[in-house]
Amino acid sequence: MLLLLSSSGFPDRSVVRTHTHTHTHTHLELHPSGSSPPYQGILHPLLGSAVISGSWRDEAQSPSPALGSGSCGLLLSNHPPPFFPWSFTMVHARSWILKKHFKGYPTNSDFELKTVELPPLKNGEVLLEALFISVDPYMRLVSKRLKEGDKMMGQQVARVVESKNSAFPVGTIVLVQSGWTTHSISDGKDLEKLLAEWPDTLPLSLALGTVGMPGLTAYFGLLNICGVKGGETVMVNAAAGAVGSVVGQIAKLKGCKVVGAAGSDEKVAYLKELGFDVAFNYKTVKSLEEALRQTSPGGYDCYFDNVGGEFSNTVISQMKKFGRIAICGAISTYNRTGPLPPGPDPENIIYQELHMEGFIVYRWQGEVKQQALKDLLAWVLEGKIQYREHVTEGFENMPAAFMGMLKGENLGKAIVKA
């Protein structure tokens, strides 16, 4: 007997039992008449054509490909032995868009959650489901380049849930720059697989943090831009964040004295756990200039700057001769509505012969990037680099996670678990 499952209903002599429901899909069982076991699958209650994914599995036979796709539904064979599991997918992606450009700190009204229907896959394409999505300070800056109505940008760890690309079979975990969205389609060219050495014991979310873009930023900014050497003194601000915490730990591995500044006593305690030689709360010291001078009377060889503004002016005035400054970010200025503060004293830069360089981590690609990732992974597995993650549950909380990160509420890498 043949059963036709259509978008408008199910066979008269079958019963559908819904178990769980989410915004994107419903898990169900189809109980045919008679005593045969139920078919099990996932119903995605979405518009448009149905795309069949997965495969049939017969207890006595090997899996065979799904029967096809179309706008009507799915044709099933009901002859024994029973077939299970099966699934068919009609996918809607939820995405956060920039409703209006930020003025000062972002607010909830600046974002809008939209749902769009994704088309069936073409040959060579894969359907991705977000597992973890990153929120980072640079998004506040780069959002100025978006048009109102554009999707918020960003990287995510995703799983391939349907594939017409042999290089990325179903179940493959990838990194993708698909932004704030639950599902996306890729032709595979923009996908990056995790390191082959990645162990099952390590959280996948770490690919968005210490063994990902923030870790690489710390690695190349400190080692390539600053070029630190053993015995030097390194200053890093926003030191308990995703980048700063890795900067300090790599500097210690290289034999440096490390000074870190953070915005709470809890974060200062964390920095001391990580092995920073000195850590202080810049919000509670009476004088930043005096705190820096007492910490390192002879000045600083390397300054890794995540903050900018007046803080950086103060540090740069205490750099040693031929000091190096890696300008990674300027989060203190991102939400300002008035004029920016003046820059550092040119006389100091000239006569101390300082080297200042801004950088973007995507400069380093290919083998050098892969080696850096392997180094970071090895240091984590050896316990030489520790990490913390600030995980927000639920895709609907993307804006809250982003706004909280900009206000310094996170300790470690800010991540959203989709």
GROMACS .gro file of C-alpha atoms in nm:
model
  418
    1MET     CA    1   0.000   0.000   0.000
    2LEU     CA    2   0.123   0.350  -0.079
    3LEU     CA    3   0.063   0.649   0.149
    4LEU     CA    4   0.079   1.005   0.024
    5LEU     CA    5   0.168   1.271   0.281
    6SER     CA    6   0.068   1.611   0.149
    7SER     CA    7   0.093   1.962   0.287
    8SER     CA    8  -0.283   1.965   0.332
    9GLY     CA    9  -0.325   1.653   0.542
   10PHE     CA   10  -0.241   1.292   0.617
   11PRO     CA   11  -0.396   0.957   0.515
   12ASP     CA   12  -0.743   0.899   0.656
   13ARG     CA   13  -0.646   0.586   0.848
   14SER     CA   14  -0.336   0.733   1.012
   15VAL     CA   15  -0.293   0.934   1.331
   16VAL     CA   16  -0.033   1.209   1.373
   17ARG     CA   17   0.094   1.260   1.726
   18THR     CA   18   0.293   1.578   1.786
   19HIS     CA   19   0.562   1.554   2.053
   20THR     CA   20   0.750   1.883   2.055
   21HIS     CA   21   0.720   2.209   1.870
   22THR     CA   22   0.969   2.488   1.805
   23HIS     CA   23   0.969   2.794   1.585
   24THR     CA   24   1.110   2.598   1.293
   25HIS     CA   25   0.990   2.241   1.316
   26THR     CA   26   0.762   1.985   1.480
   27HIS     CA   27   0.867   1.636   1.579
   28LEU     CA   28   0.589   1.388   1.504
   29GLU     CA   29   0.496   1.023   1.472
   30LEU     CA   30   0.267   0.883   1.203
   31HIS     CA   31   0.072   0.585   1.331
   32PRO     CA   32  -0.066   0.381   1.038
   33SER     CA   33  -0.366   0.156   1.079
   34GLY     CA   34  -0.288  -0.190   1.202
   35SER     CA   35  -0.017  -0.300   1.440
   36SER     CA   36   0.295  -0.186   1.250
   37PRO     CA   37   0.530   0.050   1.438
   38PRO     CA   38   0.491   0.424   1.373
   39TYR     CA   39   0.689   0.624   1.124
   40GLN     CA   40   0.888   0.896   1.296
   41GLY     CA   41   1.005   1.223   1.157
   42ILE     CA   42   1.018   1.600   1.168
   43LEU     CA   43   0.754   1.827   1.021
   44HIS     CA   44   0.859   2.185   0.947
   45PRO     CA   45   0.536   2.389   0.935
   46LEU     CA   46   0.651   2.631   0.670
   47LEU     CA   47   0.525   2.775   0.346
   48GLY     CA   48   0.603   2.676  -0.012
   49SER     CA   49   0.742   2.355  -0.151
   50ALA     CA   50   0.853   2.063   0.060
   51VAL     CA   51   1.212   1.944   0.039
   52ILE     CA   52   1.277   1.588   0.150
   53SER     CA   53   1.593   1.530   0.349
   54GLY     CA   54   1.751   1.233   0.519
   55SER     CA   55   1.704   0.870   0.412
   56TRP     CA   56   1.481   0.571   0.462
   57ARG     CA   57   1.614   0.303   0.690
   58ASP     CA   58   1.487  -0.052   0.687
   59GLU     CA   59   1.578  -0.264   0.989
   60ALA     CA   60   1.668  -0.550   0.757
   61GLN     CA   61   1.818  -0.348   0.472
   62SER     CA   62   2.073  -0.073   0.415
   63PRO     CA   63   1.963   0.290   0.395
   64SER     CA   64   1.837   0.414   0.061
   65PRO     CA   65   1.809   0.774  -0.058
   66ALA     CA   66   1.499   0.979   0.009
   67LEU     CA   67   1.245   0.943  -0.271
   68GLY     CA   68   1.250   1.298  -0.398
   69SER     CA   69   1.108   1.645  -0.351
   70GLY     CA   70   0.817   1.849  -0.467
   71SER     CA   71   0.540   2.085  -0.371
   72CYS     CA   72   0.286   1.815  -0.287
   73GLY     CA   73   0.468   1.625  -0.019
   74LEU     CA   74   0.619   1.282   0.028
   75LEU     CA   75   0.535   0.939  -0.111
   76LEU     CA   76   0.591   0.658   0.137
   77SER     CA   77   0.582   0.282   0.098
   78ASN     CA   78   0.394   0.111   0.382
   79HIS     CA   79   0.475  -0.250   0.307
   80PRO     CA   80   0.655  -0.440   0.587
   81PRO     CA   81   0.915  -0.440   0.727
   82PRO     CA   82   0.859  -0.092   0.877
   83PHE     CA   83   1.062   0.205   0.760
   84PHE     CA   84   1.205   0.459   1.005
   85PRO     CA   85   1.319   0.725   1.064
   86TRP     CA   86   1.215   0.973   0.795
   87SER     CA   87   1.196   1.348   0.771
   88PHE     CA   88   1.090   1.613   0.527
   89THR     CA   89   1.188   1.975   0.557
   90MET     CA   90   1.033   2.305   0.454
   91VAL     CA   91   1.264   2.560   0.607
   92HIS     CA   92   1.202   2.912   0.729
   93ALA     CA   93   1.500   3.107   0.859
   94ARG     CA   94   1.459   3.357   1.141
   95SER     CA   95   1.695   3.652   1.110
   96TRP     CA   96   1.767   3.964   1.312
   97ILE     CA   97   1.789   4.273   1.095
   98LEU     CA   98   1.909   4.626   1.162
   99LYS     CA   99   1.578   4.813   1.172
  100LYS     CA  100   1.746   5.150   1.223
  101HIS     CA  101   2.102   5.268   1.270
  102PHE     CA  102   2.227   5.294   1.626
  103LYS     CA  103   2.247   5.629   1.800
  104GLY     CA  104   2.463   5.580   2.106
  105TYR     CA  105   2.413   5.242   2.271
  106PRO     CA  106   2.190   5.006   2.072
  107THR     CA  107   1.835   4.953   2.200
  108ASN     CA  108   1.579   4.679   2.139
  109SER     CA  109   1.389   4.904   1.900
  110ASP     CA  110   1.692   4.911   1.669
  111PHE     CA  111   1.641   4.544   1.582
  112GLU     CA  112   1.364   4.346   1.416
  113LEU     CA  113   1.314   3.970   1.396
  114LYS     CA  114   1.204   3.854   1.052
  115THR     CA  115   1.122   3.517   0.904
  116VAL     CA  116   1.204   3.427   0.546
  117GLU     CA  117   1.138   3.111   0.346
  118LEU     CA  118   1.445   2.940   0.206
  119PRO     CA  119   1.429   2.787  -0.143
  120PRO     CA  120   1.501   2.419  -0.215
  121LEU     CA  121   1.869   2.337  -0.246
  122LYS     CA  122   2.044   2.345  -0.581
  123ASN     CA  123   2.321   2.104  -0.673
  124GLY     CA  124   2.637   2.193  -0.482
  125GLU     CA  125   2.450   2.365  -0.197
  126VAL     CA  126   2.401   2.280   0.170
  127LEU     CA  127   2.143   2.383   0.428
  128LEU     CA  128   2.295   2.502   0.756
  129GLU     CA  129   2.143   2.521   1.102
  130ALA     CA  130   2.309   2.756   1.352
  131LEU     CA  131   2.439   2.603   1.674
  132PHE     CA  132   2.631   2.897   1.823
  133ILE     CA  133   2.642   3.259   1.706
  134SER     CA  134   2.909   3.513   1.800
  135VAL     CA  135   2.853   3.869   1.922
  136ASP     CA  136   3.159   4.093   1.902
  137PRO     CA  137   3.248   4.461   1.953
  138TYR     CA  138   3.338   4.511   1.585
  139MET     CA  139   2.972   4.462   1.495
  140ARG     CA  140   2.888   4.796   1.652
  141LEU     CA  141   3.142   4.965   1.427
  142VAL     CA  142   3.071   4.775   1.106
  143SER     CA  143   2.695   4.817   1.145
  144LYS     CA  144   2.742   5.171   1.012
  145ARG     CA  145   2.809   5.016   0.672
  146LEU     CA  146   2.481   4.825   0.670
  147LYS     CA  147   2.162   4.958   0.523
  148GLU     CA  148   1.854   4.969   0.741
  149GLY     CA  149   1.678   4.639   0.678
  150ASP     CA  150   2.003   4.443   0.630
  151LYS     CA  151   2.072   4.133   0.836
  152MET     CA  152   2.316   4.175   1.125
  153MET     CA  153   2.657   4.036   1.037
  154GLY     CA  154   2.859   3.777   1.226
  155GLN     CA  155   3.012   3.433   1.240
  156GLN     CA  156   2.847   3.115   1.361
  157VAL     CA  157   2.918   2.749   1.421
  158ALA     CA  158   2.662   2.559   1.215
  159ARG     CA  159   2.567   2.203   1.128
  160VAL     CA  160   2.490   2.079   0.779
  161VAL     CA  161   2.132   1.945   0.797
  162GLU     CA  162   2.079   1.886   0.426
  163SER     CA  163   2.339   1.852   0.154
  164LYS     CA  164   2.376   1.842  -0.220
  165ASN     CA  165   2.750   1.894  -0.190
  166SER     CA  166   2.966   1.585  -0.138
  167ALA     CA  167   3.237   1.789   0.036
  168PHE     CA  168   2.995   1.872   0.319
  169PRO     CA  169   2.778   1.571   0.408
  170VAL     CA  170   2.492   1.596   0.656
  171GLY     CA  171   2.626   1.636   1.009
  172THR     CA  172   2.940   1.830   0.912
  173ILE     CA  173   3.024   2.113   1.155
  174VAL     CA  174   3.140   2.434   0.987
  175LEU     CA  175   3.219   2.798   1.050
  176VAL     CA  176   3.030   3.045   0.833
  177GLN     CA  177   2.983   3.421   0.811
  178SER     CA  178   2.607   3.402   0.771
  179GLY     CA  179   2.514   3.656   1.038
  180TRP     CA  180   2.231   3.655   1.288
  181THR     CA  181   2.016   3.382   1.135
  182THR     CA  182   1.896   3.036   1.236
  183HIS     CA  183   1.931   2.877   0.892
  184SER     CA  184   2.118   2.959   0.575
  185ILE     CA  185   2.211   2.810   0.239
  186SER     CA  186   2.570   2.796   0.116
  187ASP     CA  187   2.744   2.674  -0.197
  188GLY     CA  188   3.032   2.561   0.026
  189LYS     CA  189   3.285   2.821  -0.090
  190ASP     CA  190   3.246   3.029   0.226
  191LEU     CA  191   3.252   2.735   0.468
  192GLU     CA  192   3.541   2.645   0.696
  193LYS     CA  193   3.564   2.308   0.868
  194LEU     CA  194   3.700   2.271   1.219
  195LEU     CA  195   4.055   2.148   1.263
  196ALA     CA  196   4.087   1.774   1.210
  197GLU     CA  197   4.251   1.758   1.553
  198TRP     CA  198   3.946   1.905   1.728
  199PRO     CA  199   3.854   1.666   2.013
  200ASP     CA  200   3.499   1.572   2.107
  201THR     CA  201   3.565   1.696   2.461
  202LEU     CA  202   3.611   2.057   2.351
  203PRO     CA  203   3.302   2.279   2.312
  204LEU     CA  204   3.223   2.364   1.951
  205SER     CA  205   3.158   2.722   2.060
  206LEU     CA  206   3.530   2.763   2.126
  207ALA     CA  207   3.572   2.792   1.748
  208LEU     CA  208   3.415   3.136   1.787
  209GLY     CA  209   3.647   3.228   2.073
  210THR     CA  210   3.989   3.117   2.190
  211VAL     CA  211   4.042   2.878   1.896
  212GLY     CA  212   3.874   3.110   1.650
  213MET     CA  213   3.867   3.471   1.537
  214PRO     CA  214   3.932   3.632   1.881
  215GLY     CA  215   4.216   3.392   1.954
  216LEU     CA  216   4.370   3.458   1.614
  217THR     CA  217   4.338   3.832   1.673
  218ALA     CA  218   4.533   3.799   1.997
  219TYR     CA  219   4.790   3.567   1.836
  220PHE     CA  220   4.876   3.781   1.533
  221GLY     CA  221   4.837   4.115   1.707
  222LEU     CA  222   5.078   4.020   1.982
  223LEU     CA  223   5.328   3.806   1.790
  224ASN     CA  224   5.326   3.975   1.447
  225ILE     CA  225   5.231   4.337   1.514
  226CYS     CA  226   5.393   4.381   1.855
  227GLY     CA  227   5.659   4.114   1.799
  228VAL     CA  228   5.696   4.053   2.173
  229LYS     CA  229   6.012   3.901   2.316
  230GLY     CA  230   6.082   3.739   2.649
  231GLY     CA  231   6.147   3.984   2.933
  232GLU     CA  232   5.936   4.265   2.784
  233THR     CA  233   5.642   4.433   2.957
  234VAL     CA  234   5.303   4.407   2.789
  235MET     CA  235   4.996   4.617   2.867
  236VAL     CA  236   4.649   4.502   2.753
  237ASN     CA  237   4.311   4.658   2.826
  238ALA     CA  238   3.968   4.493   2.812
  239ALA     CA  239   4.187   4.214   2.941
  240ALA     CA  240   3.909   3.982   3.060
  241GLY     CA  241   3.743   3.977   2.719
  242ALA     CA  242   3.766   3.724   2.441
  243VAL     CA  243   4.077   3.882   2.286
  244GLY     CA  244   4.248   4.042   2.585
  245SER     CA  245   4.248   3.728   2.799
  246VAL     CA  246   4.427   3.535   2.524
  247VAL     CA  247   4.674   3.820   2.465
  248GLY     CA  248   4.783   3.809   2.828
  249GLN     CA  249   4.822   3.432   2.836
  250ILE     CA  250   5.024   3.414   2.515
  251ALA     CA  251   5.246   3.695   2.645
  252LYS     CA  252   5.310   3.491   2.961
  253LEU     CA  253   5.395   3.187   2.747
  254LYS     CA  254   5.654   3.403   2.571
  255GLY     CA  255   5.815   3.509   2.899
  256CYS     CA  256   5.673   3.861   2.930
  257LYS     CA  257   5.554   4.061   3.227
  258VAL     CA  258   5.184   4.119   3.170
  259VAL     CA  259   4.969   4.402   3.303
  260GLY     CA  260   4.594   4.392   3.246
  261ALA     CA  261   4.312   4.638   3.303
  262ALA     CA  262   3.947   4.537   3.338
  263GLY     CA  263   3.622   4.697   3.447
  264SER     CA  264   3.520   4.500   3.758
  265ASP     CA  265   3.676   4.334   4.061
  266GLU     CA  266   3.542   3.998   3.942
  267LYS     CA  267   3.728   4.039   3.615
  268VAL     CA  268   4.045   4.145   3.795
  269ALA     CA  269   4.028   3.828   4.005
  270TYR     CA  270   3.989   3.625   3.686
  271LEU     CA  271   4.298   3.785   3.532
  272LYS     CA  272   4.502   3.690   3.835
  273GLU     CA  273   4.376   3.332   3.796
  274LEU     CA  274   4.507   3.340   3.438
  275GLY     CA  275   4.854   3.437   3.558
  276PHE     CA  276   4.864   3.810   3.481
  277ASP     CA  277   5.146   3.966   3.684
  278VAL     CA  278   4.938   4.273   3.765
  279ALA     CA  279   4.568   4.343   3.712
  280PHE     CA  280   4.362   4.642   3.821
  281ASN     CA  281   4.009   4.781   3.792
  282TYR     CA  282   4.043   5.095   3.583
  283LYS     CA  283   3.704   5.218   3.704
  284THR     CA  284   3.807   5.233   4.069
  285VAL     CA  285   4.171   5.349   4.060
  286LYS     CA  286   4.213   5.714   4.162
  287SER     CA  287   4.442   5.786   3.869
  288LEU     CA  288   4.498   5.566   3.565
  289GLU     CA  289   4.824   5.747   3.494
  290GLU     CA  290   4.954   5.678   3.844
  291ALA     CA  291   4.834   5.315   3.843
  292LEU     CA  292   5.022   5.250   3.519
  293ARG     CA  293   5.336   5.419   3.644
  294GLN     CA  294   5.341   5.229   3.975
  295THR     CA  295   5.284   4.901   3.794
  296SER     CA  296   5.576   4.950   3.554
  297PRO     CA  297   5.793   5.252   3.643
  298GLY     CA  298   6.015   5.192   3.339
  299GLY     CA  299   5.724   5.200   3.095
  300TYR     CA  300   5.580   4.950   2.849
  301ASP     CA  301   5.735   4.772   2.552
  302CYS     CA  302   5.407   4.658   2.397
  303TYR     CA  303   5.054   4.791   2.424
  304PHE     CA  304   4.765   4.582   2.291
  305ASP     CA  305   4.479   4.828   2.259
  306ASN     CA  306   4.114   4.718   2.260
  307VAL     CA  307   3.969   5.037   2.409
  308GLY     CA  308   4.108   5.354   2.249
  309GLY     CA  309   4.013   5.703   2.367
  310GLU     CA  310   4.156   5.868   2.676
  311PHE     CA  311   4.271   5.533   2.814
  312SER     CA  312   4.505   5.482   2.520
  313ASN     CA  313   4.638   5.836   2.534
  314THR     CA  314   4.743   5.768   2.892
  315VAL     CA  315   4.916   5.439   2.812
  316ILE     CA  316   5.094   5.571   2.502
  317SER     CA  317   5.247   5.849   2.709
  318GLN     CA  318   5.426   5.580   2.913
  319MET     CA  319   5.563   5.368   2.629
  320LYS     CA  320   5.933   5.285   2.621
  321LYS     CA  321   6.165   5.391   2.340
  322PHE     CA  322   6.077   5.198   2.022
  323GLY     CA  323   5.758   5.070   2.186
  324ARG     CA  324   5.504   4.888   1.969
  325ILE     CA  325   5.129   4.943   1.979
  326ALA     CA  326   4.878   4.703   1.822
  327ILE     CA  327   4.550   4.883   1.768
  328CYS     CA  328   4.286   4.612   1.769
  329GLY     CA  329   3.977   4.807   1.872
  330ALA     CA  330   3.842   5.122   2.031
  331ILE     CA  331   3.528   5.008   2.212
  332SER     CA  332   3.524   5.317   2.435
  333THR     CA  333   3.438   5.528   2.129
  334TYR     CA  334   3.189   5.306   1.946
  335ASN     CA  335   2.878   5.436   2.120
  336ARG     CA  336   2.979   5.801   2.155
  337THR     CA  337   2.737   6.052   2.011
  338GLY     CA  338   2.961   6.358   2.050
  339PRO     CA  339   3.302   6.434   1.902
  340LEU     CA  340   3.579   6.182   1.952
  341PRO     CA  341   3.853   6.259   2.206
  342PRO     CA  342   4.186   6.389   2.072
  343GLY     CA  343   4.454   6.137   1.988
  344PRO     CA  344   4.788   6.080   2.162
  345ASP     CA  345   5.055   6.349   2.185
  346PRO     CA  346   5.246   6.350   1.852
  347GLU     CA  347   5.563   6.470   2.026
  348ASN     CA  348   5.566   6.159   2.242
  349ILE     CA  349   5.518   5.929   1.942
  350ILE     CA  350   5.796   6.102   1.747
  351TYR     CA  351   6.064   6.125   2.016
  352GLN     CA  352   5.994   5.781   2.161
  353GLU     CA  353   5.995   5.648   1.802
  354LEU     CA  354   5.685   5.444   1.863
  355HIS     CA  355   5.538   5.203   1.609
  356MET     CA  356   5.155   5.205   1.594
  357GLU     CA  357   4.964   4.974   1.363
  358GLY     CA  358   4.597   4.900   1.325
  359PHE     CA  359   4.507   4.556   1.196
  360ILE     CA  360   4.225   4.324   1.098
  361VAL     CA  361   4.273   3.955   1.166
  362TYR     CA  362   4.158   3.845   0.819
  363ARG     CA  363   4.492   3.966   0.685
  364TRP     CA  364   4.638   3.626   0.781
  365GLN     CA  365   4.507   3.334   0.576
  366GLY     CA  366   4.619   2.998   0.442
  367GLU     CA  367   4.891   2.798   0.614
  368VAL     CA  368   4.986   3.071   0.860
  369LYS     CA  369   4.628   3.086   0.987
  370GLN     CA  370   4.602   2.708   1.015
  371GLN     CA  371   4.926   2.692   1.211
  372ALA     CA  372   4.803   2.961   1.447
  373LEU     CA  373   4.480   2.768   1.507
  374LYS     CA  374   4.680   2.451   1.576
  375ASP     CA  375   4.899   2.640   1.825
  376LEU     CA  376   4.595   2.782   2.003
  377LEU     CA  377   4.424   2.443   2.015
  378ALA     CA  378   4.739   2.276   2.151
  379TRP     CA  379   4.780   2.542   2.422
  380VAL     CA  380   4.418   2.494   2.529
  381LEU     CA  381   4.446   2.116   2.540
  382GLU     CA  382   4.773   2.140   2.735
  383GLY     CA  383   4.613   2.375   2.988
  384LYS     CA  384   4.848   2.660   2.898
  385ILE     CA  385   4.559   2.879   2.787
  386GLN     CA  386   4.238   2.887   2.988
  387TYR     CA  387   3.908   3.024   2.870
  388ARG     CA  388   3.564   3.129   2.983
  389GLU     CA  389   3.249   3.174   2.782
  390HIS     CA  390   2.949   3.396   2.853
  391VAL     CA  391   2.669   3.195   2.689
  392THR     CA  392   2.323   3.339   2.629
  393GLU     CA  393   2.053   3.081   2.559
  394GLY     CA  394   1.810   3.135   2.274
  395PHE     CA  395   1.825   3.297   1.931
  396GLU     CA  396   1.555   3.541   2.038
  397ASN     CA  397   1.808   3.692   2.283
  398MET     CA  398   2.066   3.794   2.021
  399PRO     CA  399   2.012   4.171   2.071
  400ALA     CA  400   2.030   4.139   2.450
  401ALA     CA  401   2.356   3.944   2.427
  402PHE     CA  402   2.502   4.203   2.190
  403MET     CA  403   2.400   4.500   2.402
  404GLY     CA  404   2.525   4.334   2.721
  405MET     CA  405   2.862   4.264   2.561
  406LEU     CA  406   2.899   4.630   2.462
  407LYS     CA  407   2.836   4.727   2.824
  408GLY     CA  408   3.095   4.481   2.954
  409GLU     CA  409   2.854   4.236   3.114
  410ASN     CA  410   3.039   3.933   2.977
  411LEU     CA  411   3.334   3.760   3.136
  412GLY     CA  412   3.514   3.585   2.850
  413LYS     CA  413   3.372   3.531   2.501
  414ALA     CA  414   3.009   3.633   2.446
  415ILE     CA  415   2.821   3.356   2.263
  416VAL     CA  416   2.457   3.289   2.182
  417LYS     CA  417   2.342   2.927   2.179
  418ALA     CA  418   2.083   2.917   1.904
   0.00000   0.00000   0.00000
